[in-house]
Tab-separated table of C-alpha atoms and ligand atoms in Angstrom:
chain	number	residue	atom	x	y	z
A	1	UNK	CA	-44.947	127.376	-53.455
A	2	UNK	CA	-48.470	128.352	-54.726
A	3	UNK	CA	-49.464	129.961	-51.108
A	4	UNK	CA	-52.877	130.494	-52.060
A	5	UNK	CA	-54.667	127.694	-53.855
A	6	UNK	CA	-56.435	129.117	-56.025
A	7	UNK	CA	-54.819	128.299	-59.429
A	8	UNK	CA	-58.021	126.094	-61.356
A	9	UNK	CA	-59.807	126.881	-58.726
A	10	UNK	CA	-63.406	127.721	-60.248
A	11	UNK	CA	-64.889	131.669	-57.541
A	12	UNK	CA	-68.329	133.408	-58.606
A	13	UNK	CA	-68.160	137.254	-58.873
A	14	UNK	CA	-71.677	138.733	-58.516
A	15	UNK	CA	-71.801	142.489	-58.805
A	16	UNK	CA	-68.982	143.496	-61.750
A	17	UNK	CA	-71.879	146.239	-62.996
A	18	UNK	CA	-68.423	147.994	-64.555
A	19	UNK	CA	-64.646	148.301	-64.295
A	20	UNK	CA	-65.499	150.828	-61.060
A	21	UNK	CA	-66.979	148.022	-59.469
A	22	UNK	CA	-65.333	146.658	-56.292
A	23	UNK	CA	-66.081	143.103	-57.380
A	24	UNK	CA	-63.583	143.967	-60.516
A	25	UNK	CA	-60.946	143.943	-58.092
A	26	UNK	CA	-61.711	141.296	-57.007
A	27	UNK	CA	-61.489	139.529	-59.939
A	28	UNK	CA	-58.720	140.716	-61.850
A	29	UNK	CA	-56.752	139.668	-59.148
A	30	UNK	CA	-58.227	136.064	-59.035
A	31	UNK	CA	-57.463	135.759	-62.797
A	32	UNK	CA	-54.285	136.916	-62.296
A	33	UNK	CA	-53.323	134.610	-59.772
A	34	UNK	CA	-54.763	131.462	-62.094
A	35	UNK	CA	-58.261	131.498	-60.567
A	36	UNK	CA	-61.360	130.437	-63.129
A	37	UNK	CA	-63.865	133.276	-62.860
A	38	UNK	CA	-67.326	132.726	-63.496
A	39	UNK	CA	-69.624	136.273	-63.511
A	40	UNK	CA	-72.995	136.674	-62.970
A	41	UNK	CA	-74.773	140.399	-63.961
A	42	UNK	CA	-77.995	141.426	-63.283
A	43	UNK	CA	-78.552	143.626	-66.360
A	44	UNK	CA	-77.273	143.707	-70.086
A	45	UNK	CA	-75.439	146.516	-69.848
A	46	UNK	CA	-73.385	145.040	-67.387
A	47	UNK	CA	-72.720	141.451	-69.269
A	48	UNK	CA	-71.423	143.973	-72.610
A	49	UNK	CA	-68.953	145.539	-69.953
A	50	UNK	CA	-67.997	142.415	-68.175
A	51	UNK	CA	-67.022	141.036	-72.176
A	52	UNK	CA	-65.445	144.197	-72.819
A	53	UNK	CA	-63.299	143.799	-69.783
A	54	UNK	CA	-62.476	140.419	-71.158
A	55	UNK	CA	-60.281	140.908	-73.930
A	56	UNK	CA	-57.699	141.678	-71.946
A	57	UNK	CA	-58.115	138.056	-70.344
A	58	UNK	CA	-58.880	135.756	-73.223
A	59	UNK	CA	-56.924	132.700	-72.818
A	60	UNK	CA	-58.902	132.536	-68.991
A	61	UNK	CA	-61.497	130.048	-68.145
A	62	UNK	CA	-64.628	132.387	-67.708
A	63	UNK	CA	-68.424	132.758	-68.233
A	64	UNK	CA	-70.818	135.317	-67.582
A	65	UNK	CA	-74.274	134.003	-66.748
A	66	UNK	CA	-77.671	136.142	-65.531
A	67	UNK	CA	-78.057	136.531	-61.987
A	68	UNK	CA	-81.061	138.633	-60.390
A	69	UNK	CA	-80.612	138.102	-56.648
A	70	UNK	CA	-84.028	139.582	-55.919
A	71	UNK	CA	-85.363	135.997	-57.592
A	72	UNK	CA	-85.006	132.301	-56.278
A	73	UNK	CA	-85.470	131.273	-59.666
A	74	UNK	CA	-82.618	133.371	-61.346
A	75	UNK	CA	-80.486	132.017	-58.580
A	76	UNK	CA	-81.305	128.092	-59.296
A	77	UNK	CA	-81.033	128.728	-62.922
A	78	UNK	CA	-77.958	130.323	-62.434
A	79	UNK	CA	-76.184	128.258	-60.482
A	80	UNK	CA	-77.599	125.269	-61.803
A	81	UNK	CA	-75.675	126.916	-64.994
A	82	UNK	CA	-72.502	126.989	-63.259
A	83	UNK	CA	-72.718	123.349	-61.643
A	84	UNK	CA	-73.645	121.798	-65.512
A	85	UNK	CA	-70.295	124.108	-66.658
A	86	UNK	CA	-67.629	123.665	-63.965
A	87	UNK	CA	-68.380	121.335	-61.190
A	88	UNK	CA	-67.128	122.081	-57.958
A	89	UNK	CA	-67.472	126.227	-56.785
A	90	UNK	CA	-64.678	126.875	-54.511
A	91	UNK	CA	-65.689	130.662	-53.664
A	92	UNK	CA	-67.951	132.586	-54.505
A	93	UNK	CA	-67.332	136.924	-54.151
A	94	UNK	CA	-70.678	138.491	-53.223
A	95	UNK	CA	-70.800	141.991	-54.039
A	96	UNK	CA	-74.034	142.923	-54.589
A	97	UNK	CA	-76.753	145.951	-53.018
A	98	UNK	CA	-79.598	148.049	-53.741
A	99	UNK	CA	-82.077	150.082	-52.037
A	100	UNK	CA	-84.669	152.874	-53.149
A	101	UNK	CA	-83.219	156.148	-53.674
A	102	UNK	CA	-85.649	157.825	-51.483
A	103	UNK	CA	-84.750	155.782	-48.836
A	104	UNK	CA	-81.363	156.790	-48.575
A	105	UNK	CA	-82.378	160.877	-49.133
A	106	UNK	CA	-85.245	160.657	-47.345
A	107	UNK	CA	-85.332	160.820	-43.260
A	108	UNK	CA	-84.999	157.183	-42.166
A	109	UNK	CA	-88.042	157.305	-40.158
A	110	UNK	CA	-90.024	157.835	-43.141
A	111	UNK	CA	-88.751	154.198	-44.945
A	112	UNK	CA	-91.145	152.417	-46.209
A	113	UNK	CA	-92.163	148.741	-45.075
A	114	UNK	CA	-91.759	147.732	-48.804
A	115	UNK	CA	-88.805	150.102	-48.894
A	116	UNK	CA	-87.005	148.032	-45.916
A	117	UNK	CA	-88.484	144.478	-47.352
A	118	UNK	CA	-86.009	145.250	-51.107
A	119	UNK	CA	-83.058	146.496	-49.329
A	120	UNK	CA	-82.933	144.111	-47.279
A	121	UNK	CA	-83.771	141.334	-49.737
A	122	UNK	CA	-81.437	142.393	-51.901
A	123	UNK	CA	-78.416	143.212	-49.779
A	124	UNK	CA	-78.768	140.235	-47.102
A	125	UNK	CA	-81.176	138.127	-47.636
A	126	UNK	CA	-79.523	137.443	-50.999
A	127	UNK	CA	-76.430	135.938	-49.296
A	128	UNK	CA	-78.163	133.621	-48.135
A	129	UNK	CA	-79.738	132.140	-50.985
A	130	UNK	CA	-76.725	132.008	-53.067
A	131	UNK	CA	-75.064	129.860	-49.843
A	132	UNK	CA	-77.877	127.990	-50.624
A	133	UNK	CA	-78.183	127.438	-54.086
A	134	UNK	CA	-74.041	126.991	-54.311
A	135	UNK	CA	-74.068	124.380	-51.382
A	136	UNK	CA	-74.942	121.672	-53.663
A	137	UNK	CA	-71.503	122.210	-56.378
A	138	UNK	CA	-69.348	123.077	-52.524
A	139	UNK	CA	-68.601	119.508	-52.848
A	140	UNK	CA	-64.666	120.532	-51.365
A	141	UNK	CA	-65.562	122.962	-48.704
A	142	UNK	CA	-64.546	126.659	-49.997
A	143	UNK	CA	-65.189	130.206	-48.937
A	144	UNK	CA	-67.487	132.862	-49.583
A	145	UNK	CA	-66.726	136.619	-48.863
A	146	UNK	CA	-69.836	139.239	-48.937
A	147	UNK	CA	-68.971	143.251	-49.449
A	148	UNK	CA	-70.056	145.215	-45.694
A	149	UNK	CA	-69.725	149.346	-44.959
A	150	UNK	CA	-69.247	150.490	-41.633
A	151	UNK	CA	-72.854	152.085	-41.618
A	152	UNK	CA	-74.064	148.940	-40.164
A	153	UNK	CA	-72.616	149.637	-36.919
A	154	UNK	CA	-72.508	153.495	-36.928
A	155	UNK	CA	-75.222	155.944	-37.685
A	156	UNK	CA	-73.986	156.949	-40.827
A	157	UNK	CA	-75.532	160.197	-42.359
A	158	UNK	CA	-77.305	159.292	-45.673
A	159	UNK	CA	-76.849	155.551	-44.960
A	160	UNK	CA	-80.065	155.065	-43.630
A	161	UNK	CA	-81.720	152.031	-44.724
A	162	UNK	CA	-78.471	150.014	-46.370
A	163	UNK	CA	-76.942	150.142	-43.043
A	164	UNK	CA	-80.038	147.817	-40.962
A	165	UNK	CA	-79.467	145.696	-44.848
A	166	UNK	CA	-75.721	145.782	-43.705
A	167	UNK	CA	-75.841	144.652	-40.381
A	168	UNK	CA	-78.325	142.295	-40.948
A	169	UNK	CA	-75.675	141.149	-43.793
A	170	UNK	CA	-72.408	140.928	-40.994
A	171	UNK	CA	-75.307	138.611	-39.069
A	172	UNK	CA	-75.796	136.326	-41.785
A	173	UNK	CA	-72.736	135.932	-41.818
A	174	UNK	CA	-71.586	134.626	-38.930
A	175	UNK	CA	-74.939	132.258	-38.385
A	176	UNK	CA	-74.235	131.151	-42.085
A	177	UNK	CA	-70.364	130.437	-40.750
A	178	UNK	CA	-71.924	128.387	-37.660
A	179	UNK	CA	-74.010	126.277	-40.127
A	180	UNK	CA	-71.468	125.580	-42.645
A	181	UNK	CA	-68.210	125.437	-41.094
A	182	UNK	CA	-68.228	121.448	-40.639
A	183	UNK	CA	-68.819	121.802	-44.306
A	184	UNK	CA	-65.822	123.407	-45.002
A	185	UNK	CA	-67.239	126.427	-45.780
A	186	UNK	CA	-65.482	129.511	-44.727
A	187	UNK	CA	-68.240	132.901	-44.542
A	188	UNK	CA	-66.497	136.323	-44.240
A	189	UNK	CA	-67.229	140.030	-44.648
A	190	UNK	CA	-64.963	142.885	-45.858
A	191	UNK	CA	-66.152	146.409	-44.389
A	192	UNK	CA	-64.581	148.296	-47.150
A	193	UNK	CA	-64.328	151.870	-47.183
A	194	UNK	CA	-65.792	154.590	-49.250
A	195	UNK	CA	-65.035	154.144	-53.401
A	196	UNK	CA	-65.921	155.784	-56.068
A	197	UNK	CA	-68.671	152.838	-57.274
A	198	UNK	CA	-71.978	153.019	-59.117
A	199	UNK	CA	-73.789	152.121	-55.906
A	200	UNK	CA	-71.833	155.263	-54.148
A	201	UNK	CA	-73.703	157.488	-56.544
A	202	UNK	CA	-77.009	156.640	-54.302
A	203	UNK	CA	-75.535	157.606	-50.802
A	204	UNK	CA	-75.849	161.868	-50.535
A	205	UNK	CA	-73.383	161.892	-48.178
A	206	UNK	CA	-70.222	159.923	-49.972
A	207	UNK	CA	-67.895	163.265	-51.074
A	208	UNK	CA	-68.211	164.260	-47.322
A	209	UNK	CA	-67.166	160.534	-46.527
A	210	UNK	CA	-64.249	160.635	-48.842
A	211	UNK	CA	-63.069	163.466	-47.510
A	212	UNK	CA	-63.342	162.131	-44.203
A	213	UNK	CA	-61.507	159.240	-44.838
A	214	UNK	CA	-58.353	161.146	-45.561
A	215	UNK	CA	-58.651	163.632	-43.264
A	216	UNK	CA	-59.505	161.324	-40.266
A	217	UNK	CA	-57.941	157.467	-40.985
A	218	UNK	CA	-54.644	156.681	-39.966
A	219	UNK	CA	-53.011	156.267	-42.854
A	220	UNK	CA	-54.680	159.534	-44.365
A	221	UNK	CA	-56.109	158.436	-47.588
A	222	UNK	CA	-58.958	156.459	-48.657
A	223	UNK	CA	-58.562	153.437	-50.219
A	224	UNK	CA	-59.623	151.622	-53.351
A	225	UNK	CA	-60.880	148.438	-55.134
A	226	UNK	CA	-57.456	146.822	-55.894
A	227	UNK	CA	-56.826	146.809	-51.568
A	228	UNK	CA	-60.201	145.041	-51.381
A	229	UNK	CA	-59.967	142.830	-53.994
A	230	UNK	CA	-56.259	141.996	-52.639
A	231	UNK	CA	-57.949	141.346	-48.777
A	232	UNK	CA	-61.093	139.254	-50.562
A	233	UNK	CA	-58.528	137.125	-52.423
A	234	UNK	CA	-57.080	135.764	-49.576
A	235	UNK	CA	-60.603	135.459	-47.462
A	236	UNK	CA	-61.087	132.464	-50.437
A	237	UNK	CA	-56.860	131.921	-50.023
A	238	UNK	CA	-55.540	128.644	-47.953
A	239	UNK	CA	-54.378	131.791	-46.398
A	240	UNK	CA	-56.697	132.544	-44.581
A	241	UNK	CA	-58.095	128.914	-43.651
A	242	UNK	CA	-58.722	129.154	-39.862
A	243	UNK	CA	-60.422	132.046	-40.587
A	244	UNK	CA	-64.222	132.470	-40.651
A	245	UNK	CA	-67.286	134.442	-39.565
A	246	UNK	CA	-65.141	137.586	-39.495
A	247	UNK	CA	-65.771	141.242	-40.714
A	248	UNK	CA	-62.353	142.182	-42.034
A	249	UNK	CA	-61.684	146.492	-42.136
A	250	UNK	CA	-60.217	147.533	-45.469
A	251	UNK	CA	-60.065	151.114	-44.538
A	252	UNK	CA	-57.066	152.520	-44.053
A	253	UNK	CA	-58.436	151.898	-40.295
A	254	UNK	CA	-61.301	154.540	-40.121
A	255	UNK	CA	-62.956	152.922	-38.235
A	256	UNK	CA	-60.320	152.450	-35.287
A	257	UNK	CA	-60.509	155.979	-35.228
A	258	UNK	CA	-62.223	158.016	-32.003
B	1	NAD	N1	-68.506	151.895	-52.632
B	1	NAD	C1	-68.419	151.647	-51.375
B	1	NAD	O1	-67.411	152.523	-51.076
B	1	NAD	C2	-68.991	150.677	-50.634
B	1	NAD	C3	-68.076	150.515	-49.665
B	1	NAD	C4	-68.275	149.428	-48.553
B	1	NAD	C5	-68.966	148.484	-49.390
B	1	NAD	N2	-69.829	148.326	-50.648
B	1	NAD	C6	-70.656	147.297	-50.806
B	1	NAD	O2	-69.409	146.641	-52.425
B	1	NAD	C7	-70.505	145.716	-52.517
B	1	NAD	C8	-70.264	146.142	-54.224
B	1	NAD	O3	-70.416	147.691	-54.395
B	1	NAD	P1	-69.847	148.767	-55.909
B	1	NAD	O4	-69.540	150.153	-55.031
B	1	NAD	O5	-69.212	148.138	-56.801
B	1	NAD	O6	-71.262	149.195	-57.046
B	1	NAD	P2	-71.496	148.263	-57.945
B	1	NAD	O7	-72.865	149.283	-58.319
B	1	NAD	O8	-70.272	149.154	-58.829
B	1	NAD	O9	-72.174	147.261	-57.444
B	1	NAD	C9	-72.933	146.793	-57.274
B	1	NAD	C10	-73.137	145.377	-57.720
B	1	NAD	O10	-74.822	144.950	-57.509
B	1	NAD	C11	-75.283	144.772	-58.571
B	1	NAD	N3	-76.679	144.510	-57.795
B	1	NAD	C12	-77.907	144.959	-57.437
B	1	NAD	N4	-79.091	145.279	-57.158
B	1	NAD	C13	-79.096	143.133	-58.328
B	1	NAD	C14	-79.824	142.145	-57.959
B	1	NAD	N5	-81.433	142.275	-57.749
B	1	NAD	N6	-79.274	141.062	-58.356
B	1	NAD	C15	-77.631	140.792	-59.265
B	1	NAD	N7	-76.832	142.071	-58.646
B	1	NAD	C16	-77.737	143.417	-58.757
B	1	NAD	C17	-75.564	145.445	-59.182
B	1	NAD	O11	-75.448	145.156	-60.578
B	1	NAD	C18	-73.583	145.832	-59.610
B	1	NAD	O12	-73.211	144.818	-60.142
B	1	NAD	C19	-71.841	146.451	-52.447
B	1	NAD	O13	-72.164	145.610	-51.275
B	1	NAD	C20	-71.398	147.550	-51.571
B	1	NAD	O14	-72.559	148.393	-50.319
B	1	NAD	C21	-69.369	149.780	-51.221
């Protein structure tokens, strides 16, 4: 019995920059369970990396399409292309975030108006814009999953404006879930533990965070993109059909500790 019901389903995966990306953890598992995966990227460098990664999956139905989430025009063009090529979209993995380096290094009080707007636009508003563009093609209902971090709720050193962006992202998940539930579209977030990726390099206290997870978390270890990828697949699949508006923690249990 196919409990996942993801075989031949069309899933858009946004945010694979390289083989370390959390989005790649999800994409690999999606390809293994028989989904068609449509990758979106911002930089040509990422396109080349994705194409290289897909050399091991030549028999699968995939596509690689440019999408800069800071631009409505780029989002429209990308989802227009995806709709034309695939017809129906069944799911989206939104694994995209960015903030200016100085807004993570400086004191939080120094956050500029522009830096605040840019981080929230890229990392939180983009989920709303992408959902709006995908909706006309989500005619069979579907599931949307985004990536958050504990900095949304707690003050984590050096996470600064990105924490505010993740708080907005998690609230957007709840409002989108409430709005789109009647169309059979579910929206959830995964709050992932610390994972060494390109984006993580921008967070000054990242190495300390990795050590803290090993010391403090109930499982006494860090999580990885495969574990986050597996939960992403669960949230995209029929197994989670009763779950929406939720933030699920894949962090070795770290967030429960005092
Ligand atoms: N690595 C961690 O420790 C960790 C923990 C919790 C949550 N997250 C979240 O996971 C998500 C994925 O990050 P990652 O750690 O895999 O790093 P990553 O650098 O591999 O992925 C981030 C992606 O965002 C994309 N991106 C940035 N600006 C964009 C734009 N304007 N348009 C389109 N794409 C854009 C980048 O191209 C990149 O592919 C992010 O939302 C991040 O905040 C990461």
